[in-house]
Each structure stands twice: as structure tokens, then as C-alpha cells.
């Protein structure tokens, strides 16, 4: 291969780095939304390549539901300590205590949707004008039609009918006071691209991405990690299963898949053979056909 012919991962990486540098150049107070999932971890690696040996021109922001996987929080804290970057944590519990968010009731209660309130308050408090996220178009149909620079109004809302054209890698970050932009540097990547990049870059991940034994219950046809947050009752039978998680979110809405994929190569083989999107394991996307789009219109990630 000619030295001028880039591997496809190099092309995706170059595009993402270009977008991150555009954010740094166009906005005054950007932030990188960090969930502890593989996509936001990939964004951190891309930010290192874009801005090292200097510091990141933005803090990392984590919206903590209080119902996260312990492995995710441990990974987050260890990664921030290693990087030496600033971490801002917004707590959903604070929004509940302040009366801004109402805790759901019932067996399938989740704090996932409540993150929107905490996110919008965090954006307003720190006056962020751009928030970088790890959403990808292949995940879900609402994300498939969202631009890389996605403008949100003064209420944090997204209007899919008012999107800007993005031609020839030219991104328009001009906004009015009070508005902000959500930016998705890996929007054009697929789940398989992310895993191939993680393998190539030898990026460490939270252990829940790999097969392990865990106490689980079956709820609504999905395997859920047995946890106090799930409001379990006598109908929930705990069994020991060999599972892993394809996506990382609130424990109350993130389902596991049975798996023997202990290594990254095993995971790549498993994904290559799968006919179900990773979002198929997210209970919050099953509320309705337009669940994700409705949340985005309300200010969600």
C-alpha cells in the first residue's frame, strides 16, 4: 500500500481529530461528555492525539445517576487520575433533592431520563457552549439523522427539522446567546469501527465489556444485572450467568448479553455475527418507536 493511502481507521481518526480541533477553535467553553462507555473512552484517546502534549481545552463532564455500574465509576476515577484532566460531575440525586426532577416509581423505574435535567443545569451553571458526545449514526434512527454539529436552543432542545447543512467537512458553530451545540466526532463510525480502533490503540476498558460471571434477573425478556436499584421482588429469580455488556448506562436500563467473549478479538467476532444493534440492550429505547428522538427533543445527550 502506498504511504499516501490511509487505512480506514486512520481516515476516521483524522476526521474525528479535525472535528475536535474545530470545537476548540470555534467555541469559548466546550466540554466533553464522559459516560465511562467505550465511545466516550475512544473520544478521550482522540482528544489526547488532538491536543497532547498540551492539556485538553475542555473539561470532562459526567452526569452521574447514582445507579451506575461500580466498575464504570472506578474506571472513570482511575482514568482521570492518569490523565490529570479536570472532571466535573453532575449528580441526578441533587436534581431530585432540589425538586427539579421527580424520581420514577414502580418496578421498572429508572433515572436515565432524569439525566436531561441534570445535564441542562450543568451546562447552564458552567456556561458551556458546546458539548462533545460519543453518539454514532449506526446506533439508532434518531441519531442517524442528526448532524455532527447539532444546535440546541436555549432550552437545550433539538429540532430535527432545523438542521444545518454540513458540506466538505465545513462545520458552522455560530450560535445565539443561550444556545449550545452538541458535537459528535465519531458520528460516522460503527460499533465495529470503535472496537477495531480500541484493539489497534490497545485502549483499556471497564471490565463489564468482557465476559464475566454475574448475578442476573430476567425482566421484560432481557438479562439485567441484579442490583438494589432494580426494585426486585419475589418474581425476580436471581441466576448466575456468563454475560457482558455491549453498552454502558444506568444499571436500571442496561441489559446484558450472554457471552463467552473474554478478549477483544472474541468481541469483534461476536459483533460481526450479530444482527441486533447494541442499543437493542437498552430498555430506555423500548418505551416507544420514537423514544430516543423524544428524549433528544427534550435536551438529552
mmCIF file of C-alpha atoms in Angstrom, residues 30-220:
data_model
loop_
_atom_site.group_PDB
_atom_site.id
_atom_site.type_symbol
_atom_site.label_atom_id
_atom_site.label_comp_id
_atom_site.label_asym_id
_atom_site.label_seq_id
_atom_site.Cartn_x
_atom_site.Cartn_y
_atom_site.Cartn_z
ATOM 1 C CA UNK A 30 -16.641 23.423 25.326
ATOM 2 C CA UNK A 31 -16.895 20.235 27.376
ATOM 3 C CA UNK A 32 -16.524 16.524 26.661
ATOM 4 C CA UNK A 33 -19.426 14.435 27.954
ATOM 5 C CA UNK A 34 -17.980 11.288 29.526
ATOM 6 C CA UNK A 35 -20.112 8.283 30.452
ATOM 7 C CA UNK A 36 -17.416 5.682 31.067
ATOM 8 C CA UNK A 37 -18.581 3.797 27.975
ATOM 9 C CA UNK A 38 -16.377 2.686 25.095
ATOM 10 C CA UNK A 39 -17.420 5.577 22.819
ATOM 11 C CA UNK A 40 -16.564 8.345 25.274
ATOM 12 C CA UNK A 41 -13.349 6.488 26.163
ATOM 13 C CA UNK A 42 -12.490 6.483 22.457
ATOM 14 C CA UNK A 43 -13.156 10.245 22.384
ATOM 15 C CA UNK A 44 -10.667 10.722 25.216
ATOM 16 C CA UNK A 45 -7.998 8.858 23.243
ATOM 17 C CA UNK A 46 -8.771 11.020 20.192
ATOM 18 C CA UNK A 47 -8.520 14.154 22.353
ATOM 19 C CA UNK A 48 -5.099 13.002 23.516
ATOM 20 C CA UNK A 49 -3.997 12.710 19.898
ATOM 21 C CA UNK A 50 -5.528 16.067 19.024
ATOM 22 C CA UNK A 51 -4.078 18.139 21.884
ATOM 23 C CA UNK A 52 -1.164 16.419 23.600
ATOM 24 C CA UNK A 53 1.375 17.329 24.896
ATOM 25 C CA UNK A 54 -0.872 20.221 25.998
ATOM 26 C CA UNK A 55 -3.887 19.985 28.283
ATOM 27 C CA UNK A 56 -7.351 19.368 26.876
ATOM 28 C CA UNK A 57 -9.098 22.660 26.006
ATOM 29 C CA UNK A 58 -12.196 21.365 27.785
ATOM 30 C CA UNK A 59 -13.127 19.504 30.988
ATOM 31 C CA UNK A 60 -14.685 16.050 31.116
ATOM 32 C CA UNK A 61 -18.310 16.104 32.301
ATOM 33 C CA UNK A 62 -20.049 13.062 33.765
ATOM 34 C CA UNK A 63 -23.756 13.057 34.619
ATOM 35 C CA UNK A 64 -23.973 10.539 37.452
ATOM 36 C CA UNK A 65 -27.369 8.911 38.020
ATOM 37 C CA UNK A 66 -26.191 7.291 41.244
ATOM 38 C CA UNK A 67 -27.177 3.975 39.633
ATOM 39 C CA UNK A 68 -24.035 3.432 37.599
ATOM 40 C CA UNK A 69 -22.088 0.198 37.409
ATOM 41 C CA UNK A 70 -19.351 0.345 40.100
ATOM 42 C CA UNK A 71 -16.818 -0.816 37.502
ATOM 43 C CA UNK A 72 -17.599 2.254 35.400
ATOM 44 C CA UNK A 73 -17.083 4.717 38.252
ATOM 45 C CA UNK A 74 -13.814 3.016 39.222
ATOM 46 C CA UNK A 75 -12.589 3.227 35.629
ATOM 47 C CA UNK A 76 -13.595 6.902 35.392
ATOM 48 C CA UNK A 77 -11.709 7.894 38.527
ATOM 49 C CA UNK A 78 -8.576 5.942 37.581
ATOM 50 C CA UNK A 79 -8.583 7.390 34.052
ATOM 51 C CA UNK A 80 -8.960 10.991 35.256
ATOM 52 C CA UNK A 81 -6.129 10.493 37.743
ATOM 53 C CA UNK A 82 -3.911 9.121 34.972
ATOM 54 C CA UNK A 83 -4.735 11.919 32.525
ATOM 55 C CA UNK A 84 -4.538 14.770 35.002
ATOM 56 C CA UNK A 85 -7.562 16.432 33.368
ATOM 57 C CA UNK A 86 -10.458 18.244 35.039
ATOM 58 C CA UNK A 87 -13.615 16.236 35.775
ATOM 59 C CA UNK A 88 -16.973 17.858 36.517
ATOM 60 C CA UNK A 89 -19.671 15.544 37.909
ATOM 61 C CA UNK A 90 -23.343 16.461 37.848
ATOM 62 C CA UNK A 91 -25.438 14.359 40.229
ATOM 63 C CA UNK A 92 -29.006 13.374 39.378
ATOM 64 C CA UNK A 93 -29.631 12.966 43.110
ATOM 65 C CA UNK A 94 -29.028 16.717 43.543
ATOM 66 C CA UNK A 95 -31.692 17.452 40.915
ATOM 67 C CA UNK A 96 -34.118 15.164 42.773
ATOM 68 C CA UNK A 97 -33.316 16.761 46.150
ATOM 69 C CA UNK A 98 -33.881 20.233 44.667
ATOM 70 C CA UNK A 99 -37.268 19.215 43.293
ATOM 71 C CA UNK A 100 -36.190 19.704 39.666
ATOM 72 C CA UNK A 101 -36.547 16.021 38.792
ATOM 73 C CA UNK A 102 -39.098 13.517 40.042
ATOM 74 C CA UNK A 103 -37.954 10.001 40.856
ATOM 75 C CA UNK A 104 -39.901 7.393 38.922
ATOM 76 C CA UNK A 105 -41.909 4.811 40.838
ATOM 77 C CA UNK A 106 -42.643 1.177 40.157
ATOM 78 C CA UNK A 107 -40.757 -1.956 39.254
ATOM 79 C CA UNK A 108 -39.200 -0.573 36.060
ATOM 80 C CA UNK A 109 -38.299 2.842 37.470
ATOM 81 C CA UNK A 110 -35.120 4.369 36.053
ATOM 82 C CA UNK A 111 -33.155 7.569 36.480
ATOM 83 C CA UNK A 112 -31.912 7.517 32.907
ATOM 84 C CA UNK A 113 -34.372 10.129 31.602
ATOM 85 C CA UNK A 114 -33.698 12.334 34.640
ATOM 86 C CA UNK A 115 -30.154 12.886 33.388
ATOM 87 C CA UNK A 116 -31.519 15.526 30.997
ATOM 88 C CA UNK A 117 -32.423 17.867 33.863
ATOM 89 C CA UNK A 118 -29.006 17.492 35.474
ATOM 90 C CA UNK A 119 -27.218 17.870 32.140
ATOM 91 C CA UNK A 120 -29.033 21.089 31.246
ATOM 92 C CA UNK A 121 -28.375 22.519 34.724
ATOM 93 C CA UNK A 122 -24.684 21.609 34.441
ATOM 94 C CA UNK A 123 -24.452 23.249 31.010
ATOM 95 C CA UNK A 124 -26.142 26.404 32.305
ATOM 96 C CA UNK A 125 -24.077 26.573 35.503
ATOM 97 C CA UNK A 126 -20.748 26.289 33.685
ATOM 98 C CA UNK A 127 -21.972 28.194 30.592
ATOM 99 C CA UNK A 128 -20.815 25.513 28.174
ATOM 100 C CA UNK A 129 -21.450 26.477 24.555
ATOM 101 C CA UNK A 130 -20.505 23.086 23.063
ATOM 102 C CA UNK A 131 -20.752 19.567 24.458
ATOM 103 C CA UNK A 132 -18.854 16.762 22.728
ATOM 104 C CA UNK A 133 -20.526 13.354 22.804
ATOM 105 C CA UNK A 134 -19.835 9.841 21.552
ATOM 106 C CA UNK A 135 -23.129 9.195 19.732
ATOM 107 C CA UNK A 136 -22.900 7.368 16.398
ATOM 108 C CA UNK A 137 -25.310 7.241 13.481
ATOM 109 C CA UNK A 138 -25.414 3.439 13.351
ATOM 110 C CA UNK A 139 -26.793 3.166 16.895
ATOM 111 C CA UNK A 140 -30.355 4.386 16.428
ATOM 112 C CA UNK A 141 -32.525 6.080 13.803
ATOM 113 C CA UNK A 142 -32.803 9.425 15.642
ATOM 114 C CA UNK A 143 -29.022 9.602 15.882
ATOM 115 C CA UNK A 144 -28.747 8.627 12.219
ATOM 116 C CA UNK A 145 -30.338 11.881 11.089
ATOM 117 C CA UNK A 146 -28.549 14.217 13.493
ATOM 118 C CA UNK A 147 -25.712 16.414 12.240
ATOM 119 C CA UNK A 148 -22.162 16.334 13.619
ATOM 120 C CA UNK A 149 -22.639 19.930 14.843
ATOM 121 C CA UNK A 150 -26.161 19.713 16.317
ATOM 122 C CA UNK A 151 -27.550 23.035 17.510
ATOM 123 C CA UNK A 152 -29.749 23.060 20.622
ATOM 124 C CA UNK A 153 -31.946 26.020 21.517
ATOM 125 C CA UNK A 154 -31.873 28.000 24.772
ATOM 126 C CA UNK A 155 -33.909 25.222 26.421
ATOM 127 C CA UNK A 156 -31.463 22.513 25.270
ATOM 128 C CA UNK A 157 -33.985 21.157 22.773
ATOM 129 C CA UNK A 158 -33.182 19.638 19.379
ATOM 130 C CA UNK A 159 -35.384 20.344 16.372
ATOM 131 C CA UNK A 160 -34.685 17.717 13.672
ATOM 132 C CA UNK A 161 -36.357 19.955 11.068
ATOM 133 C CA UNK A 162 -33.914 22.819 11.652
ATOM 134 C CA UNK A 163 -30.522 21.294 10.979
ATOM 135 C CA UNK A 164 -27.646 22.944 9.209
ATOM 136 C CA UNK A 165 -26.020 21.566 6.058
ATOM 137 C CA UNK A 166 -22.525 20.133 6.524
ATOM 138 C CA UNK A 167 -20.626 20.158 3.243
ATOM 139 C CA UNK A 168 -16.956 19.323 2.609
ATOM 140 C CA UNK A 169 -16.130 18.982 6.307
ATOM 141 C CA UNK A 170 -17.149 22.591 6.975
ATOM 142 C CA UNK A 171 -18.896 22.944 10.336
ATOM 143 C CA UNK A 172 -20.894 26.006 11.362
ATOM 144 C CA UNK A 173 -20.673 26.625 15.101
ATOM 145 C CA UNK A 174 -22.300 30.064 15.106
ATOM 146 C CA UNK A 175 -24.992 30.235 17.785
ATOM 147 C CA UNK A 176 -27.044 32.817 19.639
ATOM 148 C CA UNK A 177 -26.573 33.542 23.328
ATOM 149 C CA UNK A 178 -28.119 30.798 25.423
ATOM 150 C CA UNK A 179 -27.892 28.176 22.683
ATOM 151 C CA UNK A 180 -25.328 25.378 22.650
ATOM 152 C CA UNK A 181 -24.076 22.784 20.209
ATOM 153 C CA UNK A 182 -23.768 19.042 20.710
ATOM 154 C CA UNK A 183 -20.833 17.737 18.706
ATOM 155 C CA UNK A 184 -20.386 14.110 17.617
ATOM 156 C CA UNK A 185 -16.852 13.472 16.281
ATOM 157 C CA UNK A 186 -17.362 9.716 15.802
ATOM 158 C CA UNK A 187 -20.827 10.010 14.266
ATOM 159 C CA UNK A 188 -19.621 8.244 11.096
ATOM 160 C CA UNK A 189 -18.101 5.300 12.994
ATOM 161 C CA UNK A 190 -19.827 1.966 13.536
ATOM 162 C CA UNK A 191 -19.718 -0.217 16.629
ATOM 163 C CA UNK A 192 -17.243 -2.460 14.830
ATOM 164 C CA UNK A 193 -15.066 0.536 13.904
ATOM 165 C CA UNK A 194 -14.892 1.536 17.560
ATOM 166 C CA UNK A 195 -13.848 -1.954 18.646
ATOM 167 C CA UNK A 196 -11.249 -2.232 15.884
ATOM 168 C CA UNK A 197 -9.849 1.140 16.947
ATOM 169 C CA UNK A 198 -9.779 0.082 20.607
ATOM 170 C CA UNK A 199 -7.875 -3.052 19.598
ATOM 171 C CA UNK A 200 -5.428 -1.091 17.438
ATOM 172 C CA UNK A 201 -4.789 1.527 20.125
ATOM 173 C CA UNK A 202 -4.742 -1.029 22.959
ATOM 174 C CA UNK A 203 -7.236 1.035 24.978
ATOM 175 C CA UNK A 204 -8.202 -0.292 28.410
ATOM 176 C CA UNK A 205 -11.949 -0.565 29.121
ATOM 177 C CA UNK A 206 -14.200 -1.210 32.122
ATOM 178 C CA UNK A 207 -14.292 -4.932 32.840
ATOM 179 C CA UNK A 208 -18.059 -5.195 32.250
ATOM 180 C CA UNK A 209 -17.442 -5.059 28.481
ATOM 181 C CA UNK A 210 -15.856 -8.504 28.702
ATOM 182 C CA UNK A 211 -17.485 -11.812 29.583
ATOM 183 C CA UNK A 212 -17.759 -12.456 33.307
ATOM 184 C CA UNK A 213 -19.996 -14.218 35.794
ATOM 185 C CA UNK A 214 -22.723 -12.061 37.340
ATOM 186 C CA UNK A 215 -25.973 -12.455 39.254
ATOM 187 C CA UNK A 216 -28.792 -11.598 36.855
ATOM 188 C CA UNK A 217 -32.551 -11.468 36.660
ATOM 189 C CA UNK A 218 -34.735 -11.687 33.562
ATOM 190 C CA UNK A 219 -37.011 -8.702 33.092
ATOM 191 C CA UNK A 220 -39.075 -7.869 30.003
#
